[in-house]
Structure formats: structure tokens, C-alpha cells
Amino acid sequence: MKYRPALAALAAALALTASGCSLESTGDGDTVKVVIGYQSKTINTVTAGTLLKAKGFLEQRLNALSAGGGKKYAVEWQDYDTGAPITAQMVAEKIDIGSMGDYPLLINGSRTQASERSKTELVSITGYNPKGALNMVVVAPDSKAQSLNDLAGQKISASVGSAGHGTLVQALTRAGIDPKSGVEVLNQQPQIGSSALESGQVSALSQFVAWPGLLVFQNKARLLYDGAELNVPTFHGVVARRDYAAQHPEVLDAFLQAQLDATDFIHQHPLEAAQVVADNAGLSPEVVYLYNGPGGTSFDTTLKPSLIAAFKGDVPYLKSIGDFADLDIDRFVDPAALKQAFAERGLNYDAELARTTNPAPVAGTDPVANRAADNPALAGEIWLTGQDVTQPAADPTSLLRAIKQARAQGKTVRAAYVPDAELGTRWFADKALWVRDGDTYLPFTTASAVRRYLGRHPSGVTVSYDQAISEVRP
């Protein structure tokens, strides 16, 4: 097992034990403290983290409770790079509510159940992708690797126990590569792994949002493997310590109400939300909008059966990376508090639970094609410099025409987004790989996707992004 040292490091991080009582009081008997663990750069959790904190929705909800003559509340936010240290602090009863990805959630549930005071429950989802596109594997721009098989015997950076690592394990297994002996996984934080990739110390990096998009946007990496190829839902969610929630149910309710506030805000003001997250996470707004914008992450708080089924399928991962206690998913998942939050707002939880489409698709009228941009499999967006709204495009070919038109008018395209023609993954138009088939232009996220398409459509021809813009008919 080549990543045994990584497991030792992970075990050490998770081995913190309880030290005294939970941080439930500031010392003032009338003040209740709630400690929130979040990941500012994991932008699939922004509705329970970065955006929620920046907008002050939780504090507003708790202040409203205090205004009624009740207790006072104090919120402490703790920012981490991955979910593992959040879990360690929850085991130690020092964090009350936390958000993280699906694989870290498995570890969280397993590690915290040994004590009644630390035991956690999954209470809501922040966002998800139905196919798994939130985790990706990238390589250096000049890498000769064209598929995962080319990484056999190579060093790959990943945060062991993270969503990105879970995807890597599944993807390698499907490719016929033993994830333990077929590659050498280096357990590294995303920033360290990014530097290792740039310096050539590793051949690839497998990470969660927003790292793959950020590195590709910065021209420091090329996308090798799109997690959507797994066609398995990936998600991030919120866990709360059961003991804390039982003592302070009004705090959990306020948190879930605030998360719904943040979810509404990201749906209603996606570009503004992206700027807020970018400012507070130190990320490029264009990268944040790739994931947080329409047609990207499905921000939906409900605990959908499809997500829970995928979650159960991920349980063997625990055993594959170490000695983890068995986790009863049905007992770990508890939608009761979220259902109550929905009811208090007059919302139908079951109706939202049944939704299978992205609640925030690209919408509007394509001004170039003069028709609605209403097909999620085709619709994209153009963000022009100096504009505070994006321009919808009905399909990738029309998007290219719009960019050609904008360039002719002396305008600068800040970013353009298109869905992958095979998997539907939202991606940067200028980083996509393009195929011309007749008069139609098709974008793909990876070379593997292009090969699959050309294998079925020999009439297709690969073209560069600029070539496609140049030759597309007005």
C-alpha cells in the first residue's frame, strides 16, 4: 500500500480526543456559542460556508432570536482546507456544525460515532452534481498523458480521505489500475499538491472544486479526467453534533434557515454571489462562477434518495483507506430538522426532494440566435468585461458566433462557459477541446471524450478554440 504514510497522517489528524466540555457557552450563562467549521475554497459548500458567512445570514437569524428576549448567541467560524481537520475538531467536541464532501462525510460519521457527545448526523446537502463532475484529475499543460491509464506507476497528489481522492480511487479501479499499488498517492493539501504538479514532483493532481478549474484557468494544468465519467453523484453536505443539536435545536434551525437564505441568494444573484465568494475565498470570480453559476453545481439542500444511494455505495471506501468503524447511513442521515425549516417557510420539502434537474439552469434569450437558451445540455454563457450580467447562448455554436461578434465590436470576453457535449459538465469555452461536425461545433472537457465522439462520428474534425471562432458562420 503505497499511501500508508498518508493514512498515518490522516489518522493523526483524526485522533484528537475530547478535551473538556463542548464550546456551548462563552462563559456568560445567557450566551450560547456555536462553532462552524467550513472550507472557504471548497466552493460547493458556500451556502453553508463562505457565502453564508460573508452575507451574515446566520448571525441575522440568531440576532432575531435574541431580540425576542431570549438567549444571546455567538458564532465562531473556523476555516480549513479539507474536511479531515473539521472532523477532528468535531470528535474533540470543538466544532458543532461543519460542511464537507461526501467521502469526508463518511469518515466524519465513522469517527464521531464512538461518543454520544461527538456523534454527528447529516442534516442537509449544500450542492451536488448528478454525474460526479465536481472532482477531477489534472496534469501539467505539457504532459503526454491522454488518459488515466497513462498515469500507471506515476505519483499522483491527492488529499487522502477527500472527495477528490475518493473519485481517484473509483476512477483508477474502473481503468484497471490498483489504486494502492498501481500508482503512488501522495497525501497533500490542495495548495501543496498544486505546487508539486507545477514543479513536476507529481504527474497528476486529483482534487475537488474549485482546484481543477482554478489551475486550468491559470494555465497551470490541463484536464485529464472528468469525474462525470463515473456517472455517480457527488455532493457536499452539512453535519451537526447530535448532542449540540439536542441542547440547542433553535441554533440548528437558524443555521438551516440561513443556509436556505444563502441558497436563495445564489439562485437569484449568481454573479454577485460569485464575486462575494471570490473576494472572501481569494479565488478568481471567473472560476467561482464556473461552478456556482447557472448550469454548474446544483445547490439544493434536500437529502435526495439518489445521493444517499450513492453515499451507501461509497461506504467500502472507508475500509480501503484504513481501519474505520462501520457506518449505518440510514441512522447517520436525518432530514427532520431540514423538513422543519422548510415547513417554517411554507415550502414543500417533498416537492423539492423529487426535483432531479438543476434548480438554476442557464436561462434567457440568446441575442445572436434570437431564441431561448433553455436546453441545459446546450446552453452556455458569455461574461463580457465591464458587464454585471452575462449573455446567454442557446448552444455552443451560437456562443462561438457571439464571441466572434463581440471581438469584432472591440469587446473583451472575460469568460465563456459551455456544457461538455458528452457529459454535460460546465467548462470554460477557451479551455474546452472543440470538434467541428458539419456546421455544428461541439466542446469537450477531455481528450478521452473527443476520442469517444470521433470514434462514433468520423465526420468530425478537431479544431482549436480560436479556429472555431474564426471559421464559424455569422
Tab-separated table of C-alpha atoms in Angstrom:
chain	number	residue	atom	x	y	z
A	1	MET	CA	0.000	0.000	0.000
A	2	LYS	CA	1.948	2.977	-1.267
A	3	TYR	CA	-0.058	5.611	0.559
A	4	ARG	CA	0.400	4.143	4.043
A	5	PRO	CA	2.284	7.279	5.272
A	6	ALA	CA	-0.663	9.319	4.088
A	7	LEU	CA	-3.006	7.167	6.153
A	8	ALA	CA	-0.838	7.649	9.193
A	9	ALA	CA	-1.041	11.413	8.762
A	10	LEU	CA	-4.793	11.246	8.337
A	11	ALA	CA	-5.164	9.065	11.414
A	12	ALA	CA	-3.089	11.500	13.419
A	13	ALA	CA	-5.279	14.390	12.338
A	14	LEU	CA	-8.402	12.479	13.329
A	15	ALA	CA	-7.070	11.135	16.617
A	16	LEU	CA	-7.864	14.214	18.671
A	17	THR	CA	-9.886	13.347	21.732
A	18	ALA	CA	-12.389	15.325	23.719
A	19	SER	CA	-10.845	17.921	25.991
A	20	GLY	CA	-13.411	19.166	28.443
A	21	CYS	CA	-16.883	20.297	27.550
A	22	SER	CA	-18.167	21.413	24.181
A	23	LEU	CA	-17.901	25.065	23.249
A	24	GLU	CA	-21.526	25.741	24.056
A	25	SER	CA	-21.061	28.778	26.268
A	26	THR	CA	-18.849	31.838	26.175
A	27	GLY	CA	-18.708	31.923	29.934
A	28	ASP	CA	-21.838	34.044	30.144
A	29	GLY	CA	-24.649	31.706	31.147
A	30	ASP	CA	-27.044	33.515	28.831
A	31	THR	CA	-24.817	33.261	25.750
A	32	VAL	CA	-24.755	30.172	23.553
A	33	LYS	CA	-21.726	29.688	21.336
A	34	VAL	CA	-21.844	27.846	18.042
A	35	VAL	CA	-18.629	26.927	16.235
A	36	ILE	CA	-18.870	26.404	12.487
A	37	GLY	CA	-16.221	24.526	10.518
A	38	TYR	CA	-16.100	25.326	6.816
A	39	GLN	CA	-13.777	25.335	3.797
A	40	SER	CA	-13.625	28.754	2.159
A	41	LYS	CA	-12.079	27.471	-1.076
A	42	THR	CA	-14.385	24.453	-1.419
A	43	ILE	CA	-16.979	26.440	-3.262
A	44	ASN	CA	-19.522	23.639	-3.452
A	45	THR	CA	-20.128	24.326	0.259
A	46	VAL	CA	-20.527	28.111	0.002
A	47	THR	CA	-24.186	28.104	1.063
A	48	ALA	CA	-23.064	26.643	4.400
A	49	GLY	CA	-19.699	28.379	4.458
A	50	THR	CA	-18.107	31.253	2.556
A	51	LEU	CA	-21.246	32.889	1.169
A	52	LEU	CA	-23.238	32.211	4.323
A	53	LYS	CA	-20.530	33.784	6.484
A	54	ALA	CA	-19.964	36.771	4.192
A	55	LYS	CA	-23.657	37.656	3.982
A	56	GLY	CA	-24.197	37.252	7.738
A	57	PHE	CA	-27.361	35.229	7.286
A	58	LEU	CA	-26.756	33.051	10.366
A	59	GLU	CA	-25.952	35.982	12.626
A	60	GLN	CA	-29.087	37.728	11.421
A	61	ARG	CA	-31.202	34.696	12.260
A	62	LEU	CA	-29.646	34.311	15.710
A	63	ASN	CA	-29.951	38.044	16.433
A	64	ALA	CA	-33.643	37.766	15.661
A	65	LEU	CA	-33.928	35.034	18.277
A	66	SER	CA	-32.105	37.206	20.824
A	67	ALA	CA	-34.338	40.184	20.044
A	68	GLY	CA	-37.260	38.215	21.369
A	69	GLY	CA	-35.782	38.413	24.844
A	70	GLY	CA	-34.137	35.019	24.712
A	71	LYS	CA	-30.519	33.970	24.958
A	72	LYS	CA	-27.642	35.658	23.211
A	73	TYR	CA	-25.655	33.801	20.579
A	74	ALA	CA	-22.018	33.995	19.495
A	75	VAL	CA	-20.811	32.488	16.204
A	76	GLU	CA	-17.225	31.399	15.604
A	77	TRP	CA	-16.147	30.466	12.078
A	78	GLN	CA	-13.152	28.155	11.555
A	79	ASP	CA	-11.730	27.825	8.030
A	80	TYR	CA	-9.938	24.664	6.841
A	81	ASP	CA	-8.553	23.357	3.551
A	82	THR	CA	-10.182	19.917	3.750
A	83	GLY	CA	-12.807	18.083	5.771
A	84	ALA	CA	-10.413	15.978	7.888
A	85	PRO	CA	-9.498	18.686	10.441
A	86	ILE	CA	-13.168	19.654	10.765
A	87	THR	CA	-13.933	16.050	11.679
A	88	ALA	CA	-11.034	16.002	14.155
A	89	GLN	CA	-12.450	19.068	15.874
A	90	MET	CA	-15.937	17.552	15.946
A	91	VAL	CA	-14.524	14.398	17.561
A	92	ALA	CA	-12.979	16.709	20.156
A	93	GLU	CA	-16.380	18.434	20.566
A	94	LYS	CA	-14.840	21.752	19.494
A	95	ILE	CA	-16.884	22.239	16.319
A	96	ASP	CA	-20.661	21.983	16.409
A	97	ILE	CA	-21.637	22.219	12.728
A	98	GLY	CA	-19.430	21.527	9.713
A	99	SER	CA	-19.605	21.119	5.947
A	100	MET	CA	-17.553	18.821	3.709
A	101	GLY	CA	-17.697	16.449	0.745
A	102	ASP	CA	-19.258	13.008	0.521
A	103	TYR	CA	-16.163	10.902	1.252
A	104	PRO	CA	-15.091	13.121	4.181
A	105	LEU	CA	-18.668	12.854	5.434
A	106	LEU	CA	-18.273	9.074	5.555
A	107	ILE	CA	-15.144	9.471	7.655
A	108	ASN	CA	-16.881	12.052	9.826
A	109	GLY	CA	-19.785	9.719	10.584
A	110	SER	CA	-17.442	6.813	11.270
A	111	ARG	CA	-15.026	8.703	13.523
A	112	THR	CA	-17.574	10.604	15.586
A	113	GLN	CA	-19.934	7.774	16.494
A	114	ALA	CA	-17.748	6.364	19.288
A	115	SER	CA	-19.021	9.029	21.717
A	116	GLU	CA	-22.576	10.246	22.260
A	117	ARG	CA	-21.311	13.810	22.642
A	118	SER	CA	-19.337	13.794	19.399
A	119	LYS	CA	-21.730	11.689	17.318
A	120	THR	CA	-22.863	13.584	14.205
A	121	GLU	CA	-25.765	13.498	11.779
A	122	LEU	CA	-26.006	14.559	8.141
A	123	VAL	CA	-28.671	17.278	8.163
A	124	SER	CA	-28.555	18.875	4.698
A	125	ILE	CA	-26.858	18.999	1.315
A	126	THR	CA	-25.093	22.136	0.096
A	127	GLY	CA	-24.693	21.242	-3.567
A	128	TYR	CA	-24.242	18.252	-5.834
A	129	ASN	CA	-23.524	17.074	-9.348
A	130	PRO	CA	-25.600	14.091	-10.525
A	131	LYS	CA	-22.708	12.593	-12.504
A	132	GLY	CA	-19.708	13.397	-10.300
A	133	ALA	CA	-18.200	16.322	-12.218
A	134	LEU	CA	-17.144	18.230	-9.089
A	135	ASN	CA	-13.982	16.127	-8.743
A	136	MET	CA	-11.352	15.975	-11.482
A	137	VAL	CA	-7.817	14.847	-12.304
A	138	VAL	CA	-5.491	17.364	-13.940
A	139	VAL	CA	-1.979	17.112	-15.348
A	140	ALA	CA	0.643	19.663	-16.380
A	141	PRO	CA	-0.175	21.525	-19.623
A	142	ASP	CA	2.687	19.807	-21.474
A	143	SER	CA	2.016	16.333	-20.046
A	144	LYS	CA	1.945	13.487	-22.584
A	145	ALA	CA	-0.776	11.709	-20.594
A	146	GLN	CA	-4.027	11.371	-22.537
A	147	SER	CA	-5.960	9.098	-20.169
A	148	LEU	CA	-5.825	7.692	-16.648
A	149	ASN	CA	-4.042	4.597	-17.956
A	150	ASP	CA	-1.055	6.794	-18.753
A	151	LEU	CA	-0.670	7.510	-15.019
A	152	ALA	CA	0.093	3.891	-14.109
A	153	GLY	CA	3.200	3.760	-11.929
A	154	GLN	CA	3.238	7.537	-11.523
A	155	LYS	CA	2.959	9.838	-8.496
A	156	ILE	CA	-0.424	11.479	-8.016
A	157	SER	CA	-1.197	14.176	-5.466
A	158	ALA	CA	-4.483	13.946	-3.567
A	159	SER	CA	-5.824	14.749	-0.121
A	160	VAL	CA	-6.384	11.244	1.237
A	161	GLY	CA	-9.904	10.932	2.592
A	162	SER	CA	-11.202	13.814	0.460
A	163	ALA	CA	-13.846	13.757	-2.261
A	164	GLY	CA	-11.109	14.171	-4.851
A	165	HIS	CA	-9.281	11.133	-3.507
A	166	GLY	CA	-12.468	9.073	-3.459
A	167	THR	CA	-13.060	9.842	-7.121
A	168	LEU	CA	-9.457	8.920	-7.938
A	169	VAL	CA	-9.815	5.534	-6.228
A	170	GLN	CA	-13.014	4.769	-8.149
A	171	ALA	CA	-11.652	6.024	-11.465
A	172	LEU	CA	-8.388	4.076	-11.220
A	173	THR	CA	-10.270	0.919	-10.280
A	174	ARG	CA	-12.513	1.252	-13.321
A	175	ALA	CA	-9.447	1.816	-15.500
A	176	GLY	CA	-7.972	-1.452	-14.239
A	177	ILE	CA	-5.291	0.207	-12.119
A	178	ASP	CA	-4.953	-0.847	-8.481
A	179	PRO	CA	-5.298	2.422	-6.526
A	180	LYS	CA	-2.983	1.040	-3.819
A	181	SER	CA	-0.160	-0.488	-5.843
A	182	GLY	CA	-0.675	0.786	-9.374
A	183	VAL	CA	0.162	4.415	-8.543
A	184	GLU	CA	1.822	6.267	-5.686
A	185	VAL	CA	-0.636	8.613	-3.990
A	186	LEU	CA	0.968	11.500	-2.120
A	187	ASN	CA	-1.259	12.840	0.642
A	188	GLN	CA	-1.056	16.610	0.168
A	189	GLN	CA	-3.218	19.624	0.843
A	190	PRO	CA	-4.576	21.144	-2.386
A	191	GLN	CA	-2.158	24.090	-2.379
A	192	ILE	CA	0.849	21.813	-1.802
A	193	GLY	CA	-0.323	19.427	-4.485
A	194	SER	CA	-0.796	22.281	-6.934
A	195	SER	CA	2.796	23.385	-6.365
A	196	ALA	CA	4.001	19.792	-6.701
A	197	LEU	CA	2.250	19.497	-10.057
A	198	GLU	CA	3.683	22.773	-11.288
A	199	SER	CA	7.228	21.786	-10.260
A	200	GLY	CA	6.977	18.320	-11.780
A	201	GLN	CA	7.178	16.444	-8.473
A	202	VAL	CA	3.925	14.633	-9.309
A	203	SER	CA	2.428	13.594	-12.631
A	204	ALA	CA	-1.164	14.473	-11.750
A	205	LEU	CA	-3.403	16.076	-9.150
A	206	SER	CA	-6.808	14.720	-8.142
A	207	GLN	CA	-8.886	17.272	-6.251
A	208	PHE	CA	-12.326	18.671	-5.537
A	209	VAL	CA	-13.805	22.014	-6.563
A	210	ALA	CA	-12.536	24.596	-7.171
A	211	TRP	CA	-8.923	23.415	-7.591
A	212	PRO	CA	-9.112	21.713	-11.007
A	213	GLY	CA	-10.914	24.679	-12.581
A	214	LEU	CA	-8.602	27.166	-10.895
A	215	LEU	CA	-5.413	25.502	-12.155
A	216	VAL	CA	-6.765	25.126	-15.688
A	217	PHE	CA	-7.948	28.762	-15.672
A	218	GLN	CA	-4.461	29.842	-14.608
A	219	ASN	CA	-2.934	27.774	-17.451
A	220	LYS	CA	-1.101	25.678	-14.858
A	221	ALA	CA	-2.883	22.441	-15.695
A	222	ARG	CA	-4.859	20.526	-18.313
A	223	LEU	CA	-7.918	18.430	-17.528
A	224	LEU	CA	-7.201	14.722	-17.932
A	225	TYR	CA	-10.193	13.075	-16.279
A	226	ASP	CA	-13.660	14.473	-15.714
A	227	GLY	CA	-15.298	12.898	-12.649
A	228	ALA	CA	-18.581	12.843	-14.581
A	229	GLU	CA	-17.240	9.797	-16.440
A	230	LEU	CA	-18.035	7.804	-13.292
A	231	ASN	CA	-21.697	8.804	-13.634
A	232	VAL	CA	-22.038	8.603	-9.852
A	233	PRO	CA	-23.469	11.569	-7.913
A	234	THR	CA	-21.030	13.543	-5.808
A	235	PHE	CA	-22.135	16.024	-3.192
A	236	HIS	CA	-21.192	18.121	-0.191
A	237	GLY	CA	-23.265	18.365	2.938
A	238	VAL	CA	-23.687	19.654	6.481
A	239	VAL	CA	-23.125	17.621	9.635
A	240	ALA	CA	-24.110	18.634	13.161
A	241	ARG	CA	-23.232	17.085	16.507
A	242	ARG	CA	-26.369	15.380	17.769
A	243	ASP	CA	-25.674	16.349	21.367
A	244	TYR	CA	-25.308	20.032	20.487
A	245	ALA	CA	-28.410	19.984	18.272
A	246	ALA	CA	-30.444	18.343	21.032
A	247	GLN	CA	-29.394	21.022	23.537
A	248	HIS	CA	-29.795	23.927	21.108
A	249	PRO	CA	-32.316	22.936	18.416
A	250	GLU	CA	-33.020	26.605	17.739
A	251	VAL	CA	-29.392	27.085	16.641
A	252	LEU	CA	-29.544	24.229	14.135
A	253	ASP	CA	-32.853	25.562	12.875
A	254	ALA	CA	-31.351	29.039	12.474
A	255	PHE	CA	-28.381	27.551	10.604
A	256	LEU	CA	-30.590	25.624	8.184
A	257	GLN	CA	-32.805	28.679	7.655
A	258	ALA	CA	-29.671	30.716	6.958
A	259	GLN	CA	-28.450	28.052	4.525
A	260	LEU	CA	-31.768	28.339	2.698
A	261	ASP	CA	-31.269	32.117	2.646
A	262	ALA	CA	-27.850	31.637	1.048
A	263	THR	CA	-29.240	29.113	-1.428
A	264	ASP	CA	-31.933	31.575	-2.491
A	265	PHE	CA	-29.307	34.305	-2.859
A	266	ILE	CA	-27.037	32.213	-5.099
A	267	HIS	CA	-30.016	31.340	-7.296
A	268	GLN	CA	-31.310	34.905	-7.532
A	269	HIS	CA	-27.978	36.758	-7.749
A	270	PRO	CA	-25.449	34.251	-9.162
A	271	LEU	CA	-22.916	36.761	-10.487
A	272	GLU	CA	-22.984	38.856	-7.319
A	273	ALA	CA	-22.701	35.702	-5.220
A	274	ALA	CA	-19.669	34.602	-7.237
A	275	GLN	CA	-17.985	37.940	-6.617
A	276	VAL	CA	-18.719	37.734	-2.875
A	277	VAL	CA	-17.273	34.230	-2.684
A	278	ALA	CA	-14.248	35.205	-4.769
A	279	ASP	CA	-13.497	38.201	-2.552
A	280	ASN	CA	-13.725	36.130	0.617
A	281	ALA	CA	-12.009	32.967	-0.627
A	282	GLY	CA	-9.172	34.566	-2.566
A	283	LEU	CA	-10.289	32.922	-5.819
A	284	SER	CA	-10.863	34.301	-9.315
A	285	PRO	CA	-14.515	35.300	-9.852
A	286	GLU	CA	-14.454	33.554	-13.238
A	287	VAL	CA	-13.539	30.271	-11.542
A	288	VAL	CA	-16.155	30.643	-8.824
A	289	TYR	CA	-18.823	31.385	-11.436
A	290	LEU	CA	-17.828	28.264	-13.386
A	291	TYR	CA	-19.092	26.161	-10.501
A	292	ASN	CA	-21.531	28.470	-8.692
A	293	GLY	CA	-23.181	29.925	-11.790
A	294	PRO	CA	-26.289	28.640	-13.623
A	295	GLY	CA	-25.848	25.164	-15.024
A	296	GLY	CA	-22.995	24.396	-12.628
A	297	THR	CA	-23.404	22.930	-9.158
A	298	SER	CA	-26.984	22.045	-8.213
A	299	PHE	CA	-27.470	23.980	-4.992
A	300	ASP	CA	-30.300	22.047	-3.364
A	301	THR	CA	-30.418	21.340	0.373
A	302	THR	CA	-32.649	18.262	0.270
A	303	LEU	CA	-31.295	14.807	1.095
A	304	LYS	CA	-32.202	13.142	-2.182
A	305	PRO	CA	-32.568	9.352	-2.414
A	306	SER	CA	-30.149	9.269	-5.379
A	307	LEU	CA	-27.450	10.983	-3.305
A	308	ILE	CA	-27.992	8.739	-0.294
A	309	ALA	CA	-27.894	5.649	-2.522
A	310	ALA	CA	-24.565	6.807	-3.960
A	311	PHE	CA	-23.392	7.547	-0.429
A	312	LYS	CA	-24.123	3.971	0.616
A	313	GLY	CA	-22.179	2.773	-2.390
A	314	ASP	CA	-19.172	4.758	-1.188
A	315	VAL	CA	-19.007	3.004	2.202
A	316	PRO	CA	-16.427	0.390	1.069
A	317	TYR	CA	-14.042	3.306	0.519
A	318	LEU	CA	-13.683	3.583	4.303
A	319	LYS	CA	-12.222	0.104	4.527
A	320	SER	CA	-9.991	0.707	1.519
A	321	ILE	CA	-8.064	3.521	3.204
A	322	GLY	CA	-7.878	2.389	6.825
A	323	ASP	CA	-9.484	0.933	9.906
A	324	PHE	CA	-12.781	2.784	10.110
A	325	ALA	CA	-15.857	1.769	12.049
A	326	ASP	CA	-18.873	0.610	10.062
A	327	LEU	CA	-21.332	3.418	9.383
A	328	ASP	CA	-25.086	2.950	9.261
A	329	ILE	CA	-26.038	5.525	6.627
A	330	ASP	CA	-29.746	5.347	7.403
A	331	ARG	CA	-29.078	6.345	11.025
A	332	PHE	CA	-26.481	8.938	10.045
A	333	VAL	CA	-28.811	10.777	7.638
A	334	ASP	CA	-31.514	12.752	9.444
A	335	PRO	CA	-33.697	15.162	7.417
A	336	ALA	CA	-36.021	16.027	10.316
A	337	ALA	CA	-34.531	19.448	11.097
A	338	LEU	CA	-34.423	20.426	7.427
A	339	LYS	CA	-38.021	19.365	6.921
A	340	GLN	CA	-38.961	21.586	9.843
A	341	ALA	CA	-37.037	24.506	8.327
A	342	PHE	CA	-38.918	24.024	5.052
A	343	ALA	CA	-42.257	23.896	6.862
A	344	GLU	CA	-41.492	27.107	8.755
A	345	ARG	CA	-41.005	28.862	5.408
A	346	GLY	CA	-44.172	27.391	3.964
A	347	LEU	CA	-42.165	25.280	1.492
A	348	ASN	CA	-42.900	21.756	0.291
A	349	TYR	CA	-39.896	19.599	1.186
A	350	ASP	CA	-41.165	16.533	-0.676
A	351	ALA	CA	-41.661	18.514	-3.884
A	352	GLU	CA	-38.103	19.842	-3.734
A	353	LEU	CA	-36.822	16.382	-2.808
A	354	ALA	CA	-38.360	14.992	-6.012
A	355	ARG	CA	-36.622	17.570	-8.240
A	356	THR	CA	-33.971	15.962	-10.424
A	357	THR	CA	-32.982	18.964	-12.546
A	358	ASN	CA	-30.628	21.789	-11.664
A	359	PRO	CA	-32.708	24.435	-9.836
A	360	ALA	CA	-30.659	27.182	-11.523
A	361	PRO	CA	-30.238	26.427	-15.242
A	362	VAL	CA	-28.961	28.906	-17.811
A	363	ALA	CA	-31.956	30.978	-18.879
A	364	GLY	CA	-32.847	33.965	-21.053
A	365	THR	CA	-32.865	34.819	-24.737
A	366	ASP	CA	-29.803	34.352	-26.906
A	367	PRO	CA	-29.458	37.758	-28.663
A	368	VAL	CA	-27.424	36.283	-31.507
A	369	ALA	CA	-29.624	33.303	-32.300
A	370	ASN	CA	-32.745	35.202	-31.203
A	371	ARG	CA	-34.142	32.207	-29.359
A	372	ALA	CA	-34.381	30.915	-25.832
A	373	ALA	CA	-31.324	29.414	-24.165
A	374	ASP	CA	-33.410	26.778	-22.438
A	375	ASN	CA	-31.743	23.445	-23.172
A	376	PRO	CA	-29.431	22.582	-20.230
A	377	ALA	CA	-27.436	20.214	-22.428
A	378	LEU	CA	-26.538	23.038	-24.828
A	379	ALA	CA	-26.954	26.438	-23.184
A	380	GLY	CA	-23.920	28.473	-22.179
A	381	GLU	CA	-22.978	31.969	-21.067
A	382	ILE	CA	-20.641	34.780	-22.043
A	383	TRP	CA	-19.307	37.203	-19.462
A	384	LEU	CA	-18.087	40.388	-21.138
A	385	THR	CA	-15.611	42.652	-19.392
A	386	GLY	CA	-17.367	45.571	-17.726
A	387	GLN	CA	-20.747	43.840	-17.648
A	388	ASP	CA	-22.575	42.898	-14.442
A	389	VAL	CA	-24.827	40.406	-16.235
A	390	THR	CA	-23.949	37.518	-18.508
A	391	GLN	CA	-25.184	36.917	-22.050
A	392	PRO	CA	-26.909	33.565	-22.611
A	393	ALA	CA	-26.121	31.386	-25.612
A	394	ALA	CA	-28.586	28.784	-26.858
A	395	ASP	CA	-25.862	26.345	-27.898
A	396	PRO	CA	-22.076	26.157	-28.305
A	397	THR	CA	-22.139	27.132	-31.966
A	398	SER	CA	-24.156	30.236	-31.184
A	399	LEU	CA	-21.785	31.016	-28.319
A	400	LEU	CA	-18.865	30.994	-30.762
A	401	ARG	CA	-20.785	33.357	-33.051
A	402	ALA	CA	-21.460	35.693	-30.131
A	403	ILE	CA	-17.787	35.734	-29.187
A	404	LYS	CA	-16.833	36.417	-32.811
A	405	GLN	CA	-19.313	39.285	-32.869
A	406	ALA	CA	-18.070	40.687	-29.554
A	407	ARG	CA	-14.461	40.630	-30.766
A	408	ALA	CA	-15.453	42.424	-33.965
A	409	GLN	CA	-17.065	45.148	-31.831
A	410	GLY	CA	-13.887	45.557	-29.788
A	411	LYS	CA	-15.319	43.922	-26.693
A	412	THR	CA	-13.350	41.637	-24.397
A	413	VAL	CA	-14.715	38.311	-23.255
A	414	ARG	CA	-13.907	37.885	-19.583
A	415	ALA	CA	-15.060	34.258	-19.564
A	416	ALA	CA	-17.340	31.973	-21.535
A	417	TYR	CA	-18.935	28.764	-20.307
A	418	VAL	CA	-20.225	25.749	-22.226
A	419	PRO	CA	-21.527	22.284	-21.282
A	420	ASP	CA	-19.441	19.317	-22.404
A	421	ALA	CA	-21.199	17.722	-25.385
A	422	GLU	CA	-20.967	14.212	-23.929
A	423	LEU	CA	-21.185	14.534	-20.146
A	424	GLY	CA	-22.784	17.955	-19.696
A	425	THR	CA	-20.029	19.278	-17.417
A	426	ARG	CA	-19.929	23.092	-17.399
A	427	TRP	CA	-16.471	24.197	-18.527
A	428	PHE	CA	-14.500	27.164	-19.819
A	429	ALA	CA	-15.082	27.576	-23.552
A	430	ASP	CA	-11.460	28.549	-24.216
A	431	LYS	CA	-10.162	25.536	-22.273
A	432	ALA	CA	-12.512	23.061	-23.940
A	433	LEU	CA	-11.440	20.795	-26.801
A	434	TRP	CA	-13.524	21.556	-29.890
A	435	VAL	CA	-14.806	19.370	-32.709
A	436	ARG	CA	-16.451	20.627	-35.887
A	437	ASP	CA	-19.042	18.269	-37.329
A	438	GLY	CA	-20.644	19.871	-40.369
A	439	ASP	CA	-21.797	23.320	-39.308
A	440	THR	CA	-22.004	22.333	-35.648
A	441	TYR	CA	-19.284	22.920	-33.085
A	442	LEU	CA	-19.020	20.673	-30.055
A	443	PRO	CA	-16.963	21.314	-26.881
A	444	PHE	CA	-15.468	18.551	-24.743
A	445	THR	CA	-13.656	18.645	-21.409
A	446	THR	CA	-11.072	15.937	-22.123
A	447	ALA	CA	-9.162	14.277	-24.945
A	448	SER	CA	-10.800	10.965	-23.994
A	449	ALA	CA	-14.216	12.467	-24.660
A	450	VAL	CA	-13.060	13.743	-28.047
A	451	ARG	CA	-11.773	10.295	-28.986
A	452	ARG	CA	-15.049	8.682	-27.992
A	453	TYR	CA	-17.013	11.141	-30.123
A	454	LEU	CA	-14.781	10.842	-33.180
A	455	GLY	CA	-14.927	7.063	-32.881
A	456	ARG	CA	-18.690	7.272	-33.364
A	457	HIS	CA	-18.690	10.261	-35.749
A	458	PRO	CA	-15.831	10.010	-38.281
A	459	SER	CA	-17.146	13.153	-39.974
A	460	GLY	CA	-15.924	15.217	-37.035
A	461	VAL	CA	-12.720	17.271	-37.174
A	462	THR	CA	-10.790	18.696	-34.226
A	463	VAL	CA	-10.293	22.464	-34.251
A	464	SER	CA	-8.780	24.936	-31.835
A	465	TYR	CA	-10.921	27.404	-29.925
A	466	ASP	CA	-9.693	30.382	-31.935
A	467	GLN	CA	-10.025	28.460	-35.192
A	468	ALA	CA	-13.622	27.649	-34.342
A	469	ILE	CA	-14.382	31.319	-33.653
A	470	SER	CA	-12.661	32.367	-36.849
A	471	GLU	CA	-14.467	29.976	-39.161
A	472	VAL	CA	-17.937	29.816	-37.592
A	473	ARG	CA	-20.550	31.256	-39.911
A	474	PRO	CA	-22.214	34.519	-38.773
